[in-house]
Coordinates of C-alpha atoms and ligand atoms in Angstrom, one line a residue:
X1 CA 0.0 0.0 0.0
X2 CA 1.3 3.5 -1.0
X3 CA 2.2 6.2 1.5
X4 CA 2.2 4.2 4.9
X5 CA 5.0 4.1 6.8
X6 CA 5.0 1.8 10.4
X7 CA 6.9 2.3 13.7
X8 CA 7.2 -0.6 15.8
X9 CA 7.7 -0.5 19.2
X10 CA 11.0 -2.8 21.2
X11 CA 12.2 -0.3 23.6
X12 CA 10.8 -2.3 26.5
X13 CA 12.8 -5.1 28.4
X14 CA 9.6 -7.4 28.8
X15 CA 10.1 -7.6 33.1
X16 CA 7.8 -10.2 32.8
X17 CA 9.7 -12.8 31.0
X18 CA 12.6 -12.8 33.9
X19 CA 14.8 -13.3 31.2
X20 CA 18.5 -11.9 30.4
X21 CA 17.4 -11.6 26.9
X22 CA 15.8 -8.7 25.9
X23 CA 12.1 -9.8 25.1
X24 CA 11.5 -9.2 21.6
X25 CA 14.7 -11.1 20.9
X26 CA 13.0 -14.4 22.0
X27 CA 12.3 -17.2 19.4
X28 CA 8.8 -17.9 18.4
X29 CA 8.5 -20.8 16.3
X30 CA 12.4 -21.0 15.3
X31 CA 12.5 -16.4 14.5
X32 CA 13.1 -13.9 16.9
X33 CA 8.9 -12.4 18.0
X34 CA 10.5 -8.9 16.8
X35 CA 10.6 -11.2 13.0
X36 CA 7.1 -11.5 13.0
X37 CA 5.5 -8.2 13.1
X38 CA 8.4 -6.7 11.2
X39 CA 7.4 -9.2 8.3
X40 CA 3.6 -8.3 8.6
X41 CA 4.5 -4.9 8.6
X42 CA 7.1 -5.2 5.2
X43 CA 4.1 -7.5 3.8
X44 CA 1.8 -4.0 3.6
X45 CA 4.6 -2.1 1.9
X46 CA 4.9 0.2 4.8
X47 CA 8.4 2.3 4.2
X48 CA 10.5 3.1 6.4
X49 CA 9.9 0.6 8.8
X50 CA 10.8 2.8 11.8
X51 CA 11.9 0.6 14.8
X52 CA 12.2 1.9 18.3
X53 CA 14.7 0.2 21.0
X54 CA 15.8 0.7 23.8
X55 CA 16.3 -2.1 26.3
X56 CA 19.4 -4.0 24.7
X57 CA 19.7 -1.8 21.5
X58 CA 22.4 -3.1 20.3
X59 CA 21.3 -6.9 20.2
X60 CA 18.7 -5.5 18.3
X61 CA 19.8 -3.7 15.9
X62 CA 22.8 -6.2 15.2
X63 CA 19.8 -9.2 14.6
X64 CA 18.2 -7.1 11.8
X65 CA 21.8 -6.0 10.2
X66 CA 20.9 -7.5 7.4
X67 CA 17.6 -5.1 6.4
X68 CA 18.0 -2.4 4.8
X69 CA 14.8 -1.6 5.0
X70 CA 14.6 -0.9 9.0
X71 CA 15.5 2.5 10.6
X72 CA 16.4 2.7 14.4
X73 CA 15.1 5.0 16.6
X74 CA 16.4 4.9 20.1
X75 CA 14.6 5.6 23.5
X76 CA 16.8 5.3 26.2
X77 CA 14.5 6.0 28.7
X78 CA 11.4 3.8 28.7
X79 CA 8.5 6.1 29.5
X80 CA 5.6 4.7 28.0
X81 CA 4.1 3.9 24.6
X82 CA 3.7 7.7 23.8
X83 CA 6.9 8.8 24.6
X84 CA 8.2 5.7 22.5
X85 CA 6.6 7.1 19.2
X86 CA 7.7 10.7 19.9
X87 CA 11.2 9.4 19.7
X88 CA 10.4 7.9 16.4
X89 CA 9.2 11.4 15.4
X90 CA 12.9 12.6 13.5
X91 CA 12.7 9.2 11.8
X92 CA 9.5 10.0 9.8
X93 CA 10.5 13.7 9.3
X94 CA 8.8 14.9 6.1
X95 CA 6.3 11.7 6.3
X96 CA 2.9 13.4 5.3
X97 CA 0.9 9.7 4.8
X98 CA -0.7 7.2 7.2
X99 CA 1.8 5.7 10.2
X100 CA 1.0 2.3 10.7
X101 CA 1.9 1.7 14.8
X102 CA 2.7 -1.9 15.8
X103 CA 4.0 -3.6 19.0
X104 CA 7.5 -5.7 19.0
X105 CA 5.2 -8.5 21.3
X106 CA 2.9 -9.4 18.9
X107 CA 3.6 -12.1 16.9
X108 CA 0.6 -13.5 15.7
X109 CA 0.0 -10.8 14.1
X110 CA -0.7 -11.4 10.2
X111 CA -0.3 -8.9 7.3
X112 CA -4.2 -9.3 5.8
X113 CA -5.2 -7.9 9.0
X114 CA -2.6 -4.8 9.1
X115 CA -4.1 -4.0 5.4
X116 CA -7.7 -4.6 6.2
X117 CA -7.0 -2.2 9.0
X118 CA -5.2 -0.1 6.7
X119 CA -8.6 0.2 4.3
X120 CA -10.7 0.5 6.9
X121 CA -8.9 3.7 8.4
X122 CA -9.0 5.3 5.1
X123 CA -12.6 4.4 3.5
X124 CA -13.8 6.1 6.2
X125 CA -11.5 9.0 6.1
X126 CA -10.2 8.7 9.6
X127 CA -7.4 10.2 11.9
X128 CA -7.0 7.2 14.4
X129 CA -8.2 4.1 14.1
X130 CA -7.8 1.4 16.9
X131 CA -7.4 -1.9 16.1
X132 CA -9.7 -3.7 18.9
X133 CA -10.7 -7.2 19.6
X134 CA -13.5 -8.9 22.0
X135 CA -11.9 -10.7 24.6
X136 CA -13.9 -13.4 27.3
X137 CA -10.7 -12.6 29.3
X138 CA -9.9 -9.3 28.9
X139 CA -7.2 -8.6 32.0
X140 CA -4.2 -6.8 31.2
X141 CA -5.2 -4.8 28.4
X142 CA -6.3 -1.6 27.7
X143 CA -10.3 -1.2 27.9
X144 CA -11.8 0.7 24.8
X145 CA -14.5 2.9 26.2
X146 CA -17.4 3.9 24.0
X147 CA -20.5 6.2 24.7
X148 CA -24.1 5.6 24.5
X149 CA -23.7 6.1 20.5
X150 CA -21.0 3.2 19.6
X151 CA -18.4 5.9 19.0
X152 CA -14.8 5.3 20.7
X153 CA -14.2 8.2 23.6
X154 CA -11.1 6.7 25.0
X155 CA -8.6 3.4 26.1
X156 CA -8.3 2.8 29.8
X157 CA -5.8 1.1 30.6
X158 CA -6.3 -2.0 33.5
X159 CA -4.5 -0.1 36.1
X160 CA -6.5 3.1 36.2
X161 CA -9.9 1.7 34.8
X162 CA -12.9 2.2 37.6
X163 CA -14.6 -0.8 38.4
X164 CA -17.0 -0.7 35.9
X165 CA -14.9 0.0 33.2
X166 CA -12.8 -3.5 34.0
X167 CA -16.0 -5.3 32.9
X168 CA -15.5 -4.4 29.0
X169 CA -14.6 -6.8 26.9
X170 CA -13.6 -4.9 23.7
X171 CA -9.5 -4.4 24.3
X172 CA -7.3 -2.6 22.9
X173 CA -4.5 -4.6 20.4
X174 CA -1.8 -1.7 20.9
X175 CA -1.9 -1.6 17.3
X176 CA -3.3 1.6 15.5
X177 CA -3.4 3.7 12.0
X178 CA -2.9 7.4 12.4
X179 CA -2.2 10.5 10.5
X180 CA 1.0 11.6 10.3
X181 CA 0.2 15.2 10.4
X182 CA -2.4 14.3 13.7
X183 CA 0.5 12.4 15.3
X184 CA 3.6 15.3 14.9
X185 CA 0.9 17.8 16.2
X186 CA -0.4 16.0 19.3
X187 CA 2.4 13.4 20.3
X188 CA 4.0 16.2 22.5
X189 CA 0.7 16.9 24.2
X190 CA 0.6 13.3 26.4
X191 CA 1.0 13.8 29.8
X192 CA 1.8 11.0 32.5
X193 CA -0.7 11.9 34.9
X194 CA -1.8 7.5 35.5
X195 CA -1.3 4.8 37.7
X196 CA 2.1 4.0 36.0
X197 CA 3.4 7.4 35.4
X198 CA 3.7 6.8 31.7
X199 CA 3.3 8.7 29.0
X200 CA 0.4 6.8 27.0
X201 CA -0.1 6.5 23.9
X202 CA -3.6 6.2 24.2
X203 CA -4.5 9.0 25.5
X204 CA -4.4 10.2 22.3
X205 CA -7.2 8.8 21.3
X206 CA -9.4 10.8 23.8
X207 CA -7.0 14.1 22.4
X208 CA -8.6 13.1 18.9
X209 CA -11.9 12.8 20.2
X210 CA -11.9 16.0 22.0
X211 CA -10.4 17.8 19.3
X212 CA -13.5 16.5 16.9
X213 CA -10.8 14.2 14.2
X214 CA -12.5 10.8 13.1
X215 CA -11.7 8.5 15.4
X216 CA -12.7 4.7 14.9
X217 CA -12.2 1.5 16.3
X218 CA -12.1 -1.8 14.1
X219 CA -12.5 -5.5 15.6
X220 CA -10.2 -7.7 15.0
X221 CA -11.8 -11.4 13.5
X222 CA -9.6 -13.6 15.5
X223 CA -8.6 -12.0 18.7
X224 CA -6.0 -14.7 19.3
X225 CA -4.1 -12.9 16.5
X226 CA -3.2 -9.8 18.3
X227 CA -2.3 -11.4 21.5
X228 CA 0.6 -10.1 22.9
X229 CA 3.5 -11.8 24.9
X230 CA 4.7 -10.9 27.8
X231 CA 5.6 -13.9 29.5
X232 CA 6.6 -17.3 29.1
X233 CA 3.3 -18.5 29.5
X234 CA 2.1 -16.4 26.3
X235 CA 5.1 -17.3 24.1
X236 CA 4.4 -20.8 24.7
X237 CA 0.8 -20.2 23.5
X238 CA 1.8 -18.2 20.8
X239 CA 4.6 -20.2 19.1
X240 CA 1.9 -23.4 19.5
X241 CA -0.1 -21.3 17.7
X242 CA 2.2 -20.5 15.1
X243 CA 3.6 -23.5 14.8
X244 CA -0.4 -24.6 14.2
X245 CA -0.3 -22.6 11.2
X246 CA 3.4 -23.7 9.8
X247 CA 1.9 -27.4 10.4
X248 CA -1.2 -26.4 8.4
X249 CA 0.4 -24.6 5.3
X250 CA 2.3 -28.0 4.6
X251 CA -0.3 -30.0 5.0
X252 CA -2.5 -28.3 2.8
X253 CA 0.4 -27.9 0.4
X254 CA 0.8 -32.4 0.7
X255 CA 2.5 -33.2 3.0
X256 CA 1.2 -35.9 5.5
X257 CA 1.9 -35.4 8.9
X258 CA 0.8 -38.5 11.3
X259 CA 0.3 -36.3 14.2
X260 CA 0.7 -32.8 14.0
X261 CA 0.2 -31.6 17.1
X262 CA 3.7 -33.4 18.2
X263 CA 5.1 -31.9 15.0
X264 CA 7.7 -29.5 15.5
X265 CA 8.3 -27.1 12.2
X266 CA 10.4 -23.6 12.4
X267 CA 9.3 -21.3 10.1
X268 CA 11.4 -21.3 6.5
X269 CA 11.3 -25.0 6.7
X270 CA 10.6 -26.4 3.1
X271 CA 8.9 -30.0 2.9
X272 CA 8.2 -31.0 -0.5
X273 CA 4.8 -33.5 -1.0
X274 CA 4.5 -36.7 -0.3
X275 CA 6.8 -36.6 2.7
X276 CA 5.3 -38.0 6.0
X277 CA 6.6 -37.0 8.9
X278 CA 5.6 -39.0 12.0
X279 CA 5.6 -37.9 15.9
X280 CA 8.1 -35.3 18.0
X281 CA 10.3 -34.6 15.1
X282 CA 11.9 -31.4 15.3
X283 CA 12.9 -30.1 12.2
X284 CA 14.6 -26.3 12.6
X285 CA 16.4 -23.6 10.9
X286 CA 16.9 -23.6 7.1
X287 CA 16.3 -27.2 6.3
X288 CA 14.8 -28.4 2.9
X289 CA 13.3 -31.6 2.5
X290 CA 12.2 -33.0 -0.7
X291 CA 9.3 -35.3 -1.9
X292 CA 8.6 -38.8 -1.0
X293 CA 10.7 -39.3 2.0
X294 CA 9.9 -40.8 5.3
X295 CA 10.7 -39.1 8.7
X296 CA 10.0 -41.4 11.1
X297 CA 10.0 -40.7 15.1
X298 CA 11.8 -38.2 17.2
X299 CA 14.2 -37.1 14.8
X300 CA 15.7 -34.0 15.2
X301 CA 16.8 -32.5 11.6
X302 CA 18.3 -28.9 11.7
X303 CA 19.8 -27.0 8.8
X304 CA 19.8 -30.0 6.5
X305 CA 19.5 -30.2 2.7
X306 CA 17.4 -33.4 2.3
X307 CA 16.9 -34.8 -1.8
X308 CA 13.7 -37.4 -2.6
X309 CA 12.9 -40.2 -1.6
X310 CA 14.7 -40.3 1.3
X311 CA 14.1 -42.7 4.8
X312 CA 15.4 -41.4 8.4
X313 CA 14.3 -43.8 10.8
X314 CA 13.5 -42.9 14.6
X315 CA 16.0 -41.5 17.0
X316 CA 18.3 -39.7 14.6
X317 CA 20.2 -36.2 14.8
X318 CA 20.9 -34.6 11.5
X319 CA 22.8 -31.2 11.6
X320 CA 24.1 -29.0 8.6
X321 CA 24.3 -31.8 6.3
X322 CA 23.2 -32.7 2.8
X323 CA 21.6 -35.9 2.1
X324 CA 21.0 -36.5 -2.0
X325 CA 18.3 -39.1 -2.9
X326 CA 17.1 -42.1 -1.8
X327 CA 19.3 -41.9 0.9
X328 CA 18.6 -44.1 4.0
X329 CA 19.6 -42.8 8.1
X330 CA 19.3 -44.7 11.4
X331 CA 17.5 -45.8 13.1
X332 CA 19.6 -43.4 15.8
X333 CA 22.3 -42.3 13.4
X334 CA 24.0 -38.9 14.5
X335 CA 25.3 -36.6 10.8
X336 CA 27.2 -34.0 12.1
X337 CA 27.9 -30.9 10.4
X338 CA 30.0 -31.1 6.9
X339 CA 28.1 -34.4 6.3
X340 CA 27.5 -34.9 2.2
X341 CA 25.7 -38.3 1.6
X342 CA 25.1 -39.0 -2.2
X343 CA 22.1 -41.1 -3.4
X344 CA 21.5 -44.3 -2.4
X345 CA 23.9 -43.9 0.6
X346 CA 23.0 -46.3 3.9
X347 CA 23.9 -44.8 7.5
X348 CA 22.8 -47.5 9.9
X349 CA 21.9 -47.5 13.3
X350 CA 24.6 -45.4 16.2
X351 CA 26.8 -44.4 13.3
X352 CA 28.1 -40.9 13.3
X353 CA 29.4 -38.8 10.8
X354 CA 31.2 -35.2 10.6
X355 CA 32.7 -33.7 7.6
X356 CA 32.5 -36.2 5.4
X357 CA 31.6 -36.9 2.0
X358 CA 30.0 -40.8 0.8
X359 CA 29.9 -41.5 -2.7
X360 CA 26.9 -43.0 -5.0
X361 CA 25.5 -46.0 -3.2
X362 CA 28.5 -46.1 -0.1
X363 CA 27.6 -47.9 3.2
X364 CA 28.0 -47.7 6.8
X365 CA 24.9 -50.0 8.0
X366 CA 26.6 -49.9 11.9
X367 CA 28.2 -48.7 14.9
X368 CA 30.8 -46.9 12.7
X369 CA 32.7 -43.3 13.3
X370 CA 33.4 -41.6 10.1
X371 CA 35.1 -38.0 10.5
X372 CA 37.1 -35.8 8.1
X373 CA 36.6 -38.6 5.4
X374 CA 36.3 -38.6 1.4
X375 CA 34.5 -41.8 0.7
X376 CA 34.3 -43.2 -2.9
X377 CA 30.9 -44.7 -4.5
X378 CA 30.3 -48.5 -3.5
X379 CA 32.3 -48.4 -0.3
X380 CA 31.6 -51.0 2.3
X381 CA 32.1 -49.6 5.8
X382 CA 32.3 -52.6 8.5
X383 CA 30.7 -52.5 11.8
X384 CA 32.7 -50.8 14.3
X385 CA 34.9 -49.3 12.1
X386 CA 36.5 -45.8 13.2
X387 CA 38.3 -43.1 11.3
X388 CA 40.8 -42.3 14.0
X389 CA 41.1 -38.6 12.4
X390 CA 42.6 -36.9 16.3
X391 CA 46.2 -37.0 17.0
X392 CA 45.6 -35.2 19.8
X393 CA 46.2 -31.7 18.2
X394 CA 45.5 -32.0 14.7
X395 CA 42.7 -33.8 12.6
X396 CA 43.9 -35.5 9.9
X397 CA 41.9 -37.0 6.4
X398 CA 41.1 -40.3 5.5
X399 CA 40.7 -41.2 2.0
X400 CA 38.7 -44.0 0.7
X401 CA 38.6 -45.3 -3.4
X402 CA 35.4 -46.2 -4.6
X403 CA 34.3 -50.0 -4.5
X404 CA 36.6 -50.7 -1.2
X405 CA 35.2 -53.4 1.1
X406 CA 36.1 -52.1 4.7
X407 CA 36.0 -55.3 7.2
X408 CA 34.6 -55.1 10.4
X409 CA 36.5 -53.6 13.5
X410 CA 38.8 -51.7 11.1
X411 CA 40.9 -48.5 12.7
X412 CA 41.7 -46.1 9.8
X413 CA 44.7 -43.9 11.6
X414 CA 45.2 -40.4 9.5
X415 CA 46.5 -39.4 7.4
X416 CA 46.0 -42.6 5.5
X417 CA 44.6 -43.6 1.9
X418 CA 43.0 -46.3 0.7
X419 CA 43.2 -47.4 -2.7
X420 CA 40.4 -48.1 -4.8
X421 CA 39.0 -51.6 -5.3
X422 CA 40.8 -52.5 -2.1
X423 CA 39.9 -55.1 0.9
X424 CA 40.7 -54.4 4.1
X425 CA 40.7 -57.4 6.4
X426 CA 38.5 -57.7 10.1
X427 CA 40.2 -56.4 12.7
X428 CA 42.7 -54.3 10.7
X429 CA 44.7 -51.0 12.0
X430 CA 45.4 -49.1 9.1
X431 CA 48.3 -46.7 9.7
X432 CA 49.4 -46.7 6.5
X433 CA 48.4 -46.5 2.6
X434 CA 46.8 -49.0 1.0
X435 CA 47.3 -49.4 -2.7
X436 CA 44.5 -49.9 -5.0
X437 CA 43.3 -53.9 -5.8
X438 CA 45.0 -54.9 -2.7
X439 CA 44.2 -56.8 0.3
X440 CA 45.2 -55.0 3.7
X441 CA 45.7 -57.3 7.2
X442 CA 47.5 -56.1 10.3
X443 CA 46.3 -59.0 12.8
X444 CA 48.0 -60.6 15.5
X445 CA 48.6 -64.3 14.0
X446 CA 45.9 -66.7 15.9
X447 CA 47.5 -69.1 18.8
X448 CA 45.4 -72.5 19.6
X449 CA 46.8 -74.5 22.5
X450 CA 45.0 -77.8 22.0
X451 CA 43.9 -79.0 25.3
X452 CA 44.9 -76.2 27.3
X453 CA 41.1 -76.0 29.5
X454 CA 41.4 -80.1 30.3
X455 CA 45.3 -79.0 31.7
X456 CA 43.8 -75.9 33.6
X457 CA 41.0 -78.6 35.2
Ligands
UD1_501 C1 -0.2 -1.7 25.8 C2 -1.4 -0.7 25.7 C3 -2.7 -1.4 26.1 C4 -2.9 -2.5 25.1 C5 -1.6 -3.5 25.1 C6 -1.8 -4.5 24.0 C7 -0.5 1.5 26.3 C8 -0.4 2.5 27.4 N1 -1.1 0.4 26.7 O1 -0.1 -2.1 27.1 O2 -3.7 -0.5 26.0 O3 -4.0 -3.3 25.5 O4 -0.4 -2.7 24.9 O5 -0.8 -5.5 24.0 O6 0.0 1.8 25.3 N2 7.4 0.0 24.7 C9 8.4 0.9 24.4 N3 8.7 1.9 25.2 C10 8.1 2.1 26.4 C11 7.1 1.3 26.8 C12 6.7 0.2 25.9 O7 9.0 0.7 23.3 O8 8.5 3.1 27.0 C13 7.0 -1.1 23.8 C14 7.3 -2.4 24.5 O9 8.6 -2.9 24.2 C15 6.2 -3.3 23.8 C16 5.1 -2.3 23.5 O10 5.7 -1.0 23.6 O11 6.6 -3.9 22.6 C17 3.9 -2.4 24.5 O12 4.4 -2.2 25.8 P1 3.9 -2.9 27.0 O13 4.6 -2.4 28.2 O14 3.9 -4.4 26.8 O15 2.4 -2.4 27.1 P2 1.1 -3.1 27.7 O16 1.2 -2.9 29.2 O17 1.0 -4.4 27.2
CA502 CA1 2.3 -5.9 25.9

């Protein structure tokens, strides 16, 4: 929408989360709550987006580095909501169009409601309009108090409402359309004359009313969507709620989730259809997963590149690695970051991996530890093998040819090479190259002393 511009308000520390973190720094369904109504914001084309901070300003400011789009305004005291947009005022100097007002605690918050309020404010021409909802609890929040006629005369806030002002249920959401020209006139004329000795933002609502602007107050469909957070309690409920309506979206888009409310999706996830994802998985950060694979139980996936067709079965931990096609993990496998699996790769169960790459069709179907590794295609790993890749002060690589047949119990000490097309025997310690076509044995030659148990007797 053209000519809106949006301040957002983050000065506050959020007392109520007892936290060391400032509170709009939290995550909410895998993004900071400051994300959320920042994106809703940017989603109505609202420029500059005008962010106020205060408490831990510089945490804030360095977590949105990266947008351009964002200008800072600071308030190093915190004296209310009114004095919060006054210091936003230099930041908007020479704004003349509608200033979209938004809390940093609201993450629920979604962008068709910001522009239907938008519409509303300016089909009808107003100065202020309040963005209200009906509430069958309504403690905590400002009360919007109307007269006999419907119209809006002011907000009361909780702790200076009289008695019978607690009993309304229509609450202010904290978030409003104004004119700019309104708000530069009037911002300085909020006084802190309340319970908290804060200036309000608020109170200019009644200043609007008094002074005969258009002031209007629209409801809200679903008042869960401007709930605000302001402790634990409510960012538990809201990031269940968001994560709701990740859970939903990739459903709807086709993928089958076997019980979703044990489902654990951050936002910017990608799941292609077909997938099925079964109970307590976690999957986090900037994972993509493609079509047709299987993510059984409580698996934990973060940061991953996942192809097709792929199976991770229960009790695994992917992290930062890539995983091409049909590639099969666990049950209770542990890919650590730098992990590259090409297709048809097998990672059986309590094998771990870091930095490593497995060619075309490579296997390593148990208790196996593969670290700082270059794999060929058609490798045979052996159970209880172990790249010993730590001297102690320096990792070292191991390098494997394609089509090599690793025995079982085999200790790879790096640097060390092993050719392609090679065998090495059961029970080997590698410790140094192994041509290519060869067979490799380091054992101890086996000793049988006929009779010796009849002798010990
Ligand atoms: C505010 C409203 C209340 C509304 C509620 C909706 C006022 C006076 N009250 O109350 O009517 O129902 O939001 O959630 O506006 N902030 C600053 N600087 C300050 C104070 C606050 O930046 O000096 C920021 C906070 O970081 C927060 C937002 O403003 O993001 C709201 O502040 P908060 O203290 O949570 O206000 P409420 O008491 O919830
Ligand atoms: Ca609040």
């Amino acid at each position: 929408m053209d000519n809106v511009a949006a301040i957002i308000l983050a000065a506050g520390k959020g007392t109520r989360m007892k936290s060391g973190l400032v509170k709009v720094l939290h995550p909410a369904a895998g993004r900071a709550m400051i994300d959320w109504p920042l994106e809703a914001a940017r989603a109505t084309g609202a420029a500059p987006l005008v962010l106020v901070l205060g408490h831990q300003a510089d945490k804030v400011q360095d977590h949105c580095r990266n947008a351009t789009d964002i200008s800072f305004a600071l308030q190093d005291e915190q004296l209310g909501t009114g004095h919060a947009v006054a210091c936003a005022r230099q930041a908007l100097a020479g704004f003349g169009g509608t200033v979209l007002i938004l809390c940093g605690d609201t993450p629920l918050l979604r962008p068709e409601t910001l522009v239907g309020l938008i519409r509303f404010h300016r089909d009808r021409n107003a100065v202020v309009t309040v963005l209200t909802a009906i509430m069958d609890d309504p403690s905590g929040y400002g009360r919007v108090v109307r007269d006999n006629g419907g119209g809006v005369v002011r907000i009361v806030e909780q702790k200076d409402a009289k008695p019978e002002e607690l009993g309304i249920r229509e609450i202010n959401s904290g978030i409003y359309c104004m004119e700019a020209d309104f708000l530069s006139k009037h911002i300085d004329a909020l006084g802190s004359d309340n319970a908290q000795n804060e200036y309000y933002l608020t109170d200019l609502v009644s200043i609007a009313v008094q002074k005969g602007f258009s002031c209007l107050a629209m409801s809200a469909d679903d008042a869960t969507e401007i709930m605000g957070v302001n402790d634990r309690v409510q960012l538990a409920e809201a990031s269940g709620i968001l994560r709701q309506r990740i859970n939903l979206e990739l459903m709807l888009a086709g993928v089958t989730m076997v019980n979703p409310d044990q489902i654990y999706i951050d936002h910017g996830v990608q799941i292609a259809p077909d997938t099925v994802i079964h109970s307590n998985c976690r999957i986090s950060g900037k994972t993509i997963i493609g079509s047709n694979c299987e993510i059984e139980g409580n698996v934990n996936i973060k940061d991953c590149l996942i192809g097709n067709g792929c199976l991770i079965k229960a009790g695994s931990v992917l992290e930062d690695a890539e995983l091409n096609d049909h590639v099969n993990v666990g049950p209770m496998a542990h890919l650590r970051p730098g992990t590259v699996l090409r297709d048809h790769v097998k990672i059986g169960n309590f094998v771990e991996t870091k930095k490593i790459v497995m060619g075309h069709g490579s296997k390593a179907s148990h208790l196996t530890y593969l670290g700082d590794a270059e794999i060929g295609s058609d490798v045979n790993i052996g159970c209880g093998t172990i790249t010993c890749n730590y001297d102690g002060v320096n990792k070292h690589r191991t390098i494997i040819g394609d089509q090599v047949f690793i025995g079982s119990d085999v200790q790879l000490v790096a640097p060390v090479t092993v050719g392609r097309n090679s065998l090495v025997a059961a029970g080997t310690t590698v410790t140094c190259d192994v041509p290519a076509d060869s067979l490799a044995i380091s054992r101890v030659p086996q000793v049988n002393k006929e009779g010796w148990r009849l002798r010990k007797k």
